[in-house]
Structures are given as structure tokens and as C-alpha cells.
Short mmCIF file of C-alpha atoms and ligand atoms in Angstrom, two decimals:
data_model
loop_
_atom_site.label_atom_id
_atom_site.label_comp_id
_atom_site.label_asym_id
_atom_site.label_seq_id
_atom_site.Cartn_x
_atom_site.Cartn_y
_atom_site.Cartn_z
CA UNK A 1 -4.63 24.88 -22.39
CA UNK A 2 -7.36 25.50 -19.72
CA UNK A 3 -5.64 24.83 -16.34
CA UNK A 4 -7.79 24.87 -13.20
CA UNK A 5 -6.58 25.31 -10.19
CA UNK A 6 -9.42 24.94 -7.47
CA UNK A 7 -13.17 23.73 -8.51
CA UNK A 8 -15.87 23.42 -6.44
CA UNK A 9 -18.07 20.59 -6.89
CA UNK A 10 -21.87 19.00 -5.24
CA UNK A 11 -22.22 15.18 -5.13
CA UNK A 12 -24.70 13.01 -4.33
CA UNK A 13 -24.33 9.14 -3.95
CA UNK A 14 -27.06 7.50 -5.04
CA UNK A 15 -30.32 6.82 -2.61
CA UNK A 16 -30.72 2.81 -2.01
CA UNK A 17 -34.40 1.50 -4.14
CA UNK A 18 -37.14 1.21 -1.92
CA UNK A 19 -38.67 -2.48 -0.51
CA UNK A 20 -41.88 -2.94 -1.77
CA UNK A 21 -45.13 -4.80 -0.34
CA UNK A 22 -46.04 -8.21 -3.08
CA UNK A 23 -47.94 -11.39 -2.39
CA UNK A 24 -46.92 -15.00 -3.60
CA UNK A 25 -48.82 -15.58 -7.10
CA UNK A 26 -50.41 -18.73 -6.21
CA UNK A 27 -53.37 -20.77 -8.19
CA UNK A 28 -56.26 -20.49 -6.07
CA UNK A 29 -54.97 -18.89 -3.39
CA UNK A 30 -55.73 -15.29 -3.25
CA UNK A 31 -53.41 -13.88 -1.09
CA UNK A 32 -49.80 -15.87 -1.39
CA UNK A 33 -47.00 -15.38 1.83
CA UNK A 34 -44.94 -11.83 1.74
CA UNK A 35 -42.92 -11.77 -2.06
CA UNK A 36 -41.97 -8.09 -1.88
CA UNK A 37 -37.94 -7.76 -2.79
CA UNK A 38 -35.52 -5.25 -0.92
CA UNK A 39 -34.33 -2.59 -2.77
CA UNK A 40 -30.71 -2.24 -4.08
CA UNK A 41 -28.17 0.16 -2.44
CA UNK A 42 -27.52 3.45 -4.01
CA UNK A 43 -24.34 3.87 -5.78
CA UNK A 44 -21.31 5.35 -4.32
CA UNK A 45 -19.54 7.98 -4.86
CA UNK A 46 -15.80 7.89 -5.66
CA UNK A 47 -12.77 10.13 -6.37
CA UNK A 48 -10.00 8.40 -8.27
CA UNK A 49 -6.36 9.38 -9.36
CA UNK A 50 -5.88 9.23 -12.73
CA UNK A 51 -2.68 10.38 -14.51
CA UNK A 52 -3.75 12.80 -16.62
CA UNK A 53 -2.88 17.11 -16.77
CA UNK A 54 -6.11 18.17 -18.25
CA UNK A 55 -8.54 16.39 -16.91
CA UNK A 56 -9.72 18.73 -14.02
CA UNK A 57 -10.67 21.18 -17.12
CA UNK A 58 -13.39 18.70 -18.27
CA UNK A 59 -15.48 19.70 -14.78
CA UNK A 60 -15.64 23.39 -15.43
CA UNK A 61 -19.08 23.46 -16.73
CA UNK A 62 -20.11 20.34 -14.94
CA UNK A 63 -19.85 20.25 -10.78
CA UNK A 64 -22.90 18.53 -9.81
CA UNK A 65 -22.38 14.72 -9.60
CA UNK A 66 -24.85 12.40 -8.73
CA UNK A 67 -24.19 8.04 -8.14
CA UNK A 68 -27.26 6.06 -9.23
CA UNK A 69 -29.84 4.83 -6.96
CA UNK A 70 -30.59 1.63 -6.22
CA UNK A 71 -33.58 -0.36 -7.99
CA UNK A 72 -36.83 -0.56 -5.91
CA UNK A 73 -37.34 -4.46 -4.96
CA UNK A 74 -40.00 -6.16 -6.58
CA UNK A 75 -42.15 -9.47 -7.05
CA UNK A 76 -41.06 -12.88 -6.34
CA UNK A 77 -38.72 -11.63 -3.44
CA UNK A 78 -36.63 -9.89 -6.36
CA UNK A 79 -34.13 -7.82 -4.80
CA UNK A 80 -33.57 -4.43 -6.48
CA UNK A 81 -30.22 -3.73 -8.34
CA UNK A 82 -27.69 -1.75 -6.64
CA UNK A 83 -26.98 2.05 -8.16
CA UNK A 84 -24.07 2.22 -10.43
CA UNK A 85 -21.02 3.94 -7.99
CA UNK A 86 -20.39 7.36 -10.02
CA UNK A 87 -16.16 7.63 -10.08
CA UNK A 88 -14.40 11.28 -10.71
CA UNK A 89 -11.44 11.09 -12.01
CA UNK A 90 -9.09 14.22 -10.73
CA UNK A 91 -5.70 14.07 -11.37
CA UNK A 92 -2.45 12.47 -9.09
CA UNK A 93 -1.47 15.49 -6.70
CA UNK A 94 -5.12 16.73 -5.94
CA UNK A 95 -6.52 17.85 -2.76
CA UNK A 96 -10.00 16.98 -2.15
CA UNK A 97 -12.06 19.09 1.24
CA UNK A 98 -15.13 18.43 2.70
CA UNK A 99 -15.72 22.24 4.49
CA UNK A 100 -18.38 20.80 6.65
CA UNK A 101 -17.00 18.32 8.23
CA UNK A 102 -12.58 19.62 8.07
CA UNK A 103 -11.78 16.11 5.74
CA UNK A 104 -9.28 16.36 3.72
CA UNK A 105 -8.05 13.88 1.11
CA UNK A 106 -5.13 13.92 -0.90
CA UNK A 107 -4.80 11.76 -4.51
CA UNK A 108 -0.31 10.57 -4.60
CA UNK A 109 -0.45 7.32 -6.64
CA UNK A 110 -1.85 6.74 -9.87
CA UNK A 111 -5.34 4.44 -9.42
CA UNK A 112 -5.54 5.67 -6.08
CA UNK A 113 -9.75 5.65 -5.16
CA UNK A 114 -11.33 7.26 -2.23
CA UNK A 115 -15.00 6.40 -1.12
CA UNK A 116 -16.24 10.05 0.18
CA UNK A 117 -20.42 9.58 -0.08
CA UNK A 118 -22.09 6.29 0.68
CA UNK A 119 -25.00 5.02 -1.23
CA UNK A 120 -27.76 4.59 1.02
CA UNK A 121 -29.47 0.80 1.90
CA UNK A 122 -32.18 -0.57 0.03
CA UNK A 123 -35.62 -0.77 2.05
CA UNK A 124 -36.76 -3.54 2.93
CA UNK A 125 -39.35 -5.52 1.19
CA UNK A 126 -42.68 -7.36 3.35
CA UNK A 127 -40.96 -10.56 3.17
CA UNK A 128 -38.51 -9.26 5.49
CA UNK A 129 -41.02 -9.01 7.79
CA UNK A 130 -42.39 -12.03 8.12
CA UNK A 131 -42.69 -13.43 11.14
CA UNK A 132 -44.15 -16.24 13.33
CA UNK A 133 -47.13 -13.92 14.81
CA UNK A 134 -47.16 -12.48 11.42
CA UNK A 135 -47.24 -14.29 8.35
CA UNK A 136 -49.25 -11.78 5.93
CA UNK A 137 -46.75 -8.66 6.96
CA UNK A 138 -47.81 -5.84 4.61
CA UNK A 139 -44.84 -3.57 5.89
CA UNK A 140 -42.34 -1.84 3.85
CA UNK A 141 -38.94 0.43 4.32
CA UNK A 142 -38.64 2.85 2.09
CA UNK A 143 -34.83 2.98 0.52
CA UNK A 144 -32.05 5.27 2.68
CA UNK A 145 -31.23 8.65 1.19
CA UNK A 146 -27.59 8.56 -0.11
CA UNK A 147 -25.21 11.11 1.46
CA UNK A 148 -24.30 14.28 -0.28
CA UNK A 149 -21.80 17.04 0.21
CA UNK A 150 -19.90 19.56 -0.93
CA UNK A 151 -15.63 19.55 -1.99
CA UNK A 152 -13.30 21.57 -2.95
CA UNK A 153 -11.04 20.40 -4.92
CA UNK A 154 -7.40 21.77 -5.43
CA UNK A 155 -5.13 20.73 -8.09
CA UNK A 156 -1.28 21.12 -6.35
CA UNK A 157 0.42 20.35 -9.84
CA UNK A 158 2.29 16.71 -9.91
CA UNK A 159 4.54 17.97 -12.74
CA UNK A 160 7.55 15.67 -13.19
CA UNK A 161 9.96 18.52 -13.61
CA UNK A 162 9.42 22.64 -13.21
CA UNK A 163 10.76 25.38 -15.92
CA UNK A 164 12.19 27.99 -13.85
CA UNK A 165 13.85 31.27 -14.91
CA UNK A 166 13.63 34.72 -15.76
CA UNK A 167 10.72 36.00 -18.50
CA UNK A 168 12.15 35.52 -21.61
CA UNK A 169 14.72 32.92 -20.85
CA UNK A 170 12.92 30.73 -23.21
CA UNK A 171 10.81 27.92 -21.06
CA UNK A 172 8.06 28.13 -23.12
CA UNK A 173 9.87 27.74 -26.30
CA UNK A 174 11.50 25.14 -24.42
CA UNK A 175 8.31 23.57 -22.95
CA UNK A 176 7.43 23.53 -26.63
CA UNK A 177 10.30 21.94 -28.59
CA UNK A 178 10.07 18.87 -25.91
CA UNK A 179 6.15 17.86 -25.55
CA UNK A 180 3.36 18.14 -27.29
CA UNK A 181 1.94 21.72 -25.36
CA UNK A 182 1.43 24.72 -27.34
CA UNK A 183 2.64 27.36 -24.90
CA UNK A 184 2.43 31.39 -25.84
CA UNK A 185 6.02 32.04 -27.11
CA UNK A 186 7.17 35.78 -26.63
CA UNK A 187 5.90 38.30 -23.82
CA UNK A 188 3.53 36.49 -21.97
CA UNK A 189 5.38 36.61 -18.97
CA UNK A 190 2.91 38.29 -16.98
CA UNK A 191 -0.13 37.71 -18.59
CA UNK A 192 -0.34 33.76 -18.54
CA UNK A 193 -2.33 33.14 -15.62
CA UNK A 194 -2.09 29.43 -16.06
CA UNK A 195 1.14 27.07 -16.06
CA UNK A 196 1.51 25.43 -19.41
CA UNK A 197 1.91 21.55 -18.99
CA UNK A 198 3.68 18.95 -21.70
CA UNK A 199 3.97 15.18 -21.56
CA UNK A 200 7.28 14.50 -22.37
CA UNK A 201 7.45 10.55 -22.63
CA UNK A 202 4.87 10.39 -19.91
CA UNK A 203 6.70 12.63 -17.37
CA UNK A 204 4.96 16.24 -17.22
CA UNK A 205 6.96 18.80 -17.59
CA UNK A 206 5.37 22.78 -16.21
CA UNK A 207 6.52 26.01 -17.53
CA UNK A 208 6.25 28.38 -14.46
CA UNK A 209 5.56 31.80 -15.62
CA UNK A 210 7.14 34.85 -14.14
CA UNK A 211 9.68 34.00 -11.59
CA UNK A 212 10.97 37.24 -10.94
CA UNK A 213 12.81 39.23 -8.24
CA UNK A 214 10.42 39.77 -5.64
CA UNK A 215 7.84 36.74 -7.06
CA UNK A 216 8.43 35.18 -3.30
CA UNK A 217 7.33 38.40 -2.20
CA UNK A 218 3.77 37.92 -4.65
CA UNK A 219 5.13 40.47 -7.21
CA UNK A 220 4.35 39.26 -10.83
CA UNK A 221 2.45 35.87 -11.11
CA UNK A 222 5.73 34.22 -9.41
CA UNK A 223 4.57 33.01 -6.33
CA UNK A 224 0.95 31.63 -7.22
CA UNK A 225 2.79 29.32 -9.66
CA UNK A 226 6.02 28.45 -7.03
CA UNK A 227 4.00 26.65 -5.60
CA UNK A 228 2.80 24.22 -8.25
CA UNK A 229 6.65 22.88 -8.24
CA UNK A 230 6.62 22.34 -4.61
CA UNK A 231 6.54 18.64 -5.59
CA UNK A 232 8.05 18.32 -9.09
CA UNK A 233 10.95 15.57 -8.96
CA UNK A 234 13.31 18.03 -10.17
CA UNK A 235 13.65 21.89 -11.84
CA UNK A 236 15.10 23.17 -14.88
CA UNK A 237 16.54 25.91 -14.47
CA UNK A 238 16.97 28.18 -17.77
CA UNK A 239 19.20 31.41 -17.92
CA UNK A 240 19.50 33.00 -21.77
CA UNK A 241 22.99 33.78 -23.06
CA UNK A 242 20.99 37.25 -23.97
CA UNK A 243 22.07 38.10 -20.24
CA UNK A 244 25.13 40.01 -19.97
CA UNK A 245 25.89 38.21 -16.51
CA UNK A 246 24.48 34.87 -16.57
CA UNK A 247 25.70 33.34 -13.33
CA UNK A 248 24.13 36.53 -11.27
CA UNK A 249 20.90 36.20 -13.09
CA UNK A 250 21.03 32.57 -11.95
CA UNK A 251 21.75 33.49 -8.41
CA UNK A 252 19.06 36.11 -8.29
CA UNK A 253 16.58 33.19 -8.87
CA UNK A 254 17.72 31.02 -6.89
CA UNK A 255 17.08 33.64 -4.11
CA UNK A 256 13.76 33.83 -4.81
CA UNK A 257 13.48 30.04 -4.47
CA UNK A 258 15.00 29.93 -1.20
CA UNK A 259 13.07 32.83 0.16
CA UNK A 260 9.94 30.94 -0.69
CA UNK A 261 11.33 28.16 1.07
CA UNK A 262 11.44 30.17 3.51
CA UNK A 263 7.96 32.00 3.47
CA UNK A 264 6.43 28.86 3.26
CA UNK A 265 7.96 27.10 5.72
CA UNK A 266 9.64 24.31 3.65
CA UNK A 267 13.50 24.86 4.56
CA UNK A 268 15.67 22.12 4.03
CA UNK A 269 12.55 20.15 1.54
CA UNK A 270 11.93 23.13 -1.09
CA UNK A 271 12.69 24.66 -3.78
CA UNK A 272 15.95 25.51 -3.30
CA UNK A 273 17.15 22.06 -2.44
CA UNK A 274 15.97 20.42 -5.11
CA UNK A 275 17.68 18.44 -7.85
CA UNK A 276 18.32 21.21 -10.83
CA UNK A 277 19.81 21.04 -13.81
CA UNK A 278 21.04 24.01 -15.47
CA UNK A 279 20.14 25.00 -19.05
CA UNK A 280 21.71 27.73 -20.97
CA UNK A 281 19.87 28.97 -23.53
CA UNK A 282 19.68 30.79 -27.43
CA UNK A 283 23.47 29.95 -27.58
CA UNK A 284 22.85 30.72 -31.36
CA UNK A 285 23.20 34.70 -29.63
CA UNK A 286 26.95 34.31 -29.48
CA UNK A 287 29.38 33.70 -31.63
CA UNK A 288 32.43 33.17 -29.78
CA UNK A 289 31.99 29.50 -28.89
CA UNK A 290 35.11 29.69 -26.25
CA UNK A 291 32.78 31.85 -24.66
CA UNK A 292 30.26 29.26 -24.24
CA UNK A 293 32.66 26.82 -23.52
CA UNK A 294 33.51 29.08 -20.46
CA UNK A 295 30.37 29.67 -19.23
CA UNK A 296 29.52 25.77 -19.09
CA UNK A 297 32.69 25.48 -16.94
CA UNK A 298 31.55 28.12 -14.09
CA UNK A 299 27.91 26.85 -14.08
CA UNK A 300 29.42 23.45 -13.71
CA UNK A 301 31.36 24.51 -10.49
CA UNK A 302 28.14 24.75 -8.66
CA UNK A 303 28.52 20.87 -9.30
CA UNK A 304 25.31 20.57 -11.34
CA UNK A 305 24.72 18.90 -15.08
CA UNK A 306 24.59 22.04 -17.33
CA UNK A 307 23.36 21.73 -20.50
CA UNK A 308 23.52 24.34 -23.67
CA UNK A 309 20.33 24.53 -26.14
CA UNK A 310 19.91 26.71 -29.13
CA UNK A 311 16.28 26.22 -30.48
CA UNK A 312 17.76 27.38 -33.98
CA UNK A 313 20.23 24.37 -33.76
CA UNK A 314 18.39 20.80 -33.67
CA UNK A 315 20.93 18.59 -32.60
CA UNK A 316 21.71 20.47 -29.10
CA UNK A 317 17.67 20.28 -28.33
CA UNK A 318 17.98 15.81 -29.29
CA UNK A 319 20.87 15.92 -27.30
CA UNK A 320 19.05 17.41 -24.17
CA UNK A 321 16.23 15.39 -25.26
CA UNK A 322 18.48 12.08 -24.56
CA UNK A 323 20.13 13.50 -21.35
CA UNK A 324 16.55 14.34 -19.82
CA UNK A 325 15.17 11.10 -20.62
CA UNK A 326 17.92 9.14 -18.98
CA UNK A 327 18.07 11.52 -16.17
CA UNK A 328 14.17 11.06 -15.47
CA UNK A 329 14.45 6.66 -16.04
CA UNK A 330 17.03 6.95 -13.34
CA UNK A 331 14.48 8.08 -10.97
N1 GDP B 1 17.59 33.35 -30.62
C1 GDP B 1 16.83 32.53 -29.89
N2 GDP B 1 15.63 32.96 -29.42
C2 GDP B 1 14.90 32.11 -28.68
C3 GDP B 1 15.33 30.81 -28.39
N3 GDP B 1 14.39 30.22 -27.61
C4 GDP B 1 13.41 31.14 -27.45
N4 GDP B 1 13.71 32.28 -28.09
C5 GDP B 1 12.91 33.53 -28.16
O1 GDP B 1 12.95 34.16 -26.89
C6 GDP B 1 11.71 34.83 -26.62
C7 GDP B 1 11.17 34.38 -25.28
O2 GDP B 1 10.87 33.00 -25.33
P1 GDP B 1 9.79 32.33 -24.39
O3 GDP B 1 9.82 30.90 -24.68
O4 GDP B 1 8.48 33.02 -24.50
O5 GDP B 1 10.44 32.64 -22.96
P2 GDP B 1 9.78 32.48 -21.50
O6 GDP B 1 9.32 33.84 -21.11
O7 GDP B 1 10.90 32.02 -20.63
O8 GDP B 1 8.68 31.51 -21.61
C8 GDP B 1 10.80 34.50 -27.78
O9 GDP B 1 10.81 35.58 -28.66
C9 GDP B 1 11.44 33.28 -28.41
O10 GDP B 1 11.18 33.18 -29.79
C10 GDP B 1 16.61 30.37 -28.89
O11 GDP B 1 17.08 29.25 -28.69
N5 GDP B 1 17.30 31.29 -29.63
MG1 MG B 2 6.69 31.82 -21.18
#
């Protein structure tokens, strides 16, 4: 799944039609008063936020947008039809810039639309111009150019909840056995430049690839992917029973959240302070289920909901299933 993370894009709203110079069509009289319509206004151009993961991908090929322009007037005082506005659709969470003049825009609510270029007026046509001292006006305007610019545009994920945890502790399997995505399942860890997104009952779930000691630090792919959870509603946080100490692995990560936090200024409203959950995973690796039992009871001291999932056993992935569902309508 193409993910795109910054796109550069041209746009044009459309330039208004122009006025145009006619003469009444009357019997016997050769020259009628001023008839000649104004011409429409050029259609604007509009940014929109729509709530859908893929949809920056669709303007990878395409970044040159252009509104309509506006009908040129016409006979019988006819005004000119207005240019169709041209609306992009960019996904909630995006970050729109306008480099030459320091704008910036941001897309939070679903339906959310932005006017950023204005279609230019419609000339006017000779029967505007008619006047007292002048009743046979053969004057014109031509139609106003639209205005144009370039944006960047910056997707800052809006994922509902973040996958967080070592390589290997499962997330994409995870990511997976929840939503519809089709993540890379197996060592990937480091070679996945993009985060893989799932709907999961309409909440978006991201797998962040390679958190890692150090991924604060920009070792591995950690830290160009912490950031997309900046503003997830909550993370999981996954830690494999394949790790002979399970609670230090967790702690180690949660480091690297908090010195993030840190690094990028966000103490107190990070990472770290987020709502987690806890999920321990490939419990099918161990057989003694006392031992499991245990290890539920110290990750449940840090006063979090800890959950246990075997992929290889059905019922514990429905029974997360339920949990995260109710967990998420709460919110
Ligand atoms: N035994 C077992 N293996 C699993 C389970 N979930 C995932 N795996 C395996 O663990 C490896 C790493 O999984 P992956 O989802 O790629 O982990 P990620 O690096 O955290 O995304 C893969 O070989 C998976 O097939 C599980 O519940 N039990
Ligand atoms: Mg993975």
C-alpha cells in the first residue's frame, strides 16, 4: 500500500470568462442598445478533508490542478457561467503550505474545506457600460486571471491507534488479522519505508515499523514513523512472549517514546503519555500457561488493560477484537 508522505502540487483556479461587446437584435434598427453579457467567475479552488488513508496516493502521478474558467458573456445581456470550483480531497490530519506566501493550513475534521485560490471575475460586457453620455458603449473587460500557486502538502497520519514494539513482535501480523491491510509479515523491519494502515470498523489502525533502541535518536526507520502517532487516540503496544524478559523489552520502548517526547518537544502531550494498552503476543510459544498467567499480572501492575493474542489461536484474536472495539466506542 503506497503511502505518501509529502507531495508537491501546482493549482490554478479557474480565470473568470471574458465580457463581450453585442448589439440589441432589433427589426429595422441596425445597431440595437449595448447586449454584451459579463463573463462568469472562474472556479475555485478547494482542499477538502475527506476520511480516507489512501487517498493522497491517487496524486502521485497527477499534481497539476486546474478550477474551470468562467464562460465568456454573450448576446442578449447573457451572463457567462461561472467555472466549476475544482475540490482535492487530502485526507483528515494533512498539512497544506503555501512557500510563497508562509500559509499554512491544517485539515482536523472530516468535511472540513479550505478556499486557497480564487477564481478570478468575469469581464464585463458593453452593457455595463452604458451610460447617459454614452448609449452605444462598445467597451469590454476582459475576464480576471484566477490565482495560482504552489503547496506542499504533508500527510501527519490521523491513525486512530499506533502499533508500537520491537521488530518482530508481530504488529504486522497483528495489523493484518484485524483490518483489511496486507502488511509484509516477517523481516521487514527495516526495509518498509512506509507505515501500513487498516480500517478496523472505520478507526485506522498504523503499524509503525522499527521502533528500536536508539529510533529517537534516527537509528532504523523509528523516528520518521514516531511521528505519524503523534496524534493517534491511543497505542498498542506489542511485546512477543519470544522475549526472554518481556517487561524490560517493554521498558526499553517506552524509553524511546519518552525520549522523543523529549526531542521533539512534546513532554507531558506525547508519546509516552498516551493511553496504551498492552498486548502480549505468540502466547502459542509457551506452554506453561501459569506462566502467562504471571506475566499478565506484572504488566497489569503498570495499571494498564493487557491483553494476550496468539495468531495460531482464533478465539484470543475475537476476543481482542471485542475489547478494542468497545475501548475505541468509548472514545
Ligand atoms: N508463533 C507465532 N508467530 C507469530 C505470531 N504472530 C506473528 N508471528 C510471526 O512473527 C514474525 C514477525 O511478525 P511480524 O508481524 O512481521 O512482526 P513485526 O515486525 O512486529 O511487524 C513472523 O514470522 C510472523 O509469522 C503468533 O501469534 N505466533
Ligand atoms: Mg512489520
Amino acid at each position: 500500500m503506497a503511502f505518501i508522505d509529502e507531495i508537491k502540487i501546482y493549482a490554478e483556479a479557474g480565470r473568470g470568462g471574458d465580457g463581450v461587446v453585442r448589439w440589441r437584435q432589433e427589426k429595422f434598427v441596425p445597431k440595437g442598445g449595448p447586449a454584451g453579457g459579463d463573463g462568469g467567475r472562474g472556479g475555485n479552488f478547494y482542499i477538502q478533508a475527506v476520511r480516507d488513508v489512501h487517498v493522497l496516493s491517487k496524486y502521485k502521478a497527477k499534481k497539476e490542478f486546474f478550477a474551470e474558467k468562467g464562460e465568456d458573456g454573450s448576446k442578449k445581456s447573457l451572463h457567462g457561467k461561472d467555472g466549476e470550483d475544482f475540490v482535492l480531497d487530502l485526507p483528515i490530519g494533512t498539512i497544506i503550505t503555501r512557500p510563497e506566501t508562509e500559509e499554512v493550513w491544517q485539515l482536523t475534521e472530516e468535511g472540513q474545506k479550505i478556499l486557497l485560490l480564487k477564481g478570478g471575475y468575469g469581464g464585463f460586457g458593453n452593457e455595463h457600460f452604458k451610460k447617459s453620455t454614452n448609449t452605444t458603449p462598445t467597451e469590454s473587460n476582459p475576464g480576471q486571471d484566477g490565482e495560482k500557486g504552489n503547496f506542499n502538502i504533508e500527510l501527519e497520519l490521523f491513525a486512530d491507534i499506533g502499533l508500537v514494539g520491537l521488530p518482530n513482535a508481530g504488529k504486522s501480523s497483528l495489523l493484518n488479522a484485524l483490518t483489511n491491510a496486507d502488511a509484509k509479515v516477517g523481516d521487514y523491519a527495516f526495509t518498509t519505508l512506509d507505515p501500513n494502515l487498516g480500517d478496523f470498523y472505520g478507526y485506522i489502525i498504523a503499524d509503525i515499523p522499527g521502533v528500536i533502541e536508539g529510533a529517537h535518536e534516527g537509528k532504523g526507520l523509528g523516528v520518521k514513523f514516531l511521528r505519524h502517532i503523534k496524534r493517534t487516540k491511543m497505542i498498542a503496544h506489542l511485546v512477543s512472549f519470544e522475549n526472554s524478559n518481556m517487561m524490560k523489552v517493554y521498558k526499553e520502548i517506552r524509553k524511546e517514546l519518552k525520549a522523543y517526547d523529549k526531542k521533539s518537544n512534546l513532554a507531558g502531550d506525547g508519546l509516552f503519555e498516551k493511553e496504551e494498552i498492552i498486548i502480549l503476543t505468540k502466547s502459542d510459544v509457551v506452554e506453561d500457561s501459569k506462566f502467562i498467567a504471571k506475566k499478565i499480572k506484572d504488566f497489569e501492575k503498570l495499571d494498564k488493560k493487557v491483553f494476550v493474542i496468539s495468531l495460531y489461536d482464533d478465539k484470543s484474536v475475537k476476543n481482542f477484537r471485542d475489547a478494542l472495539v468497545k475501548i475505541l466506542k468509548k472514545k
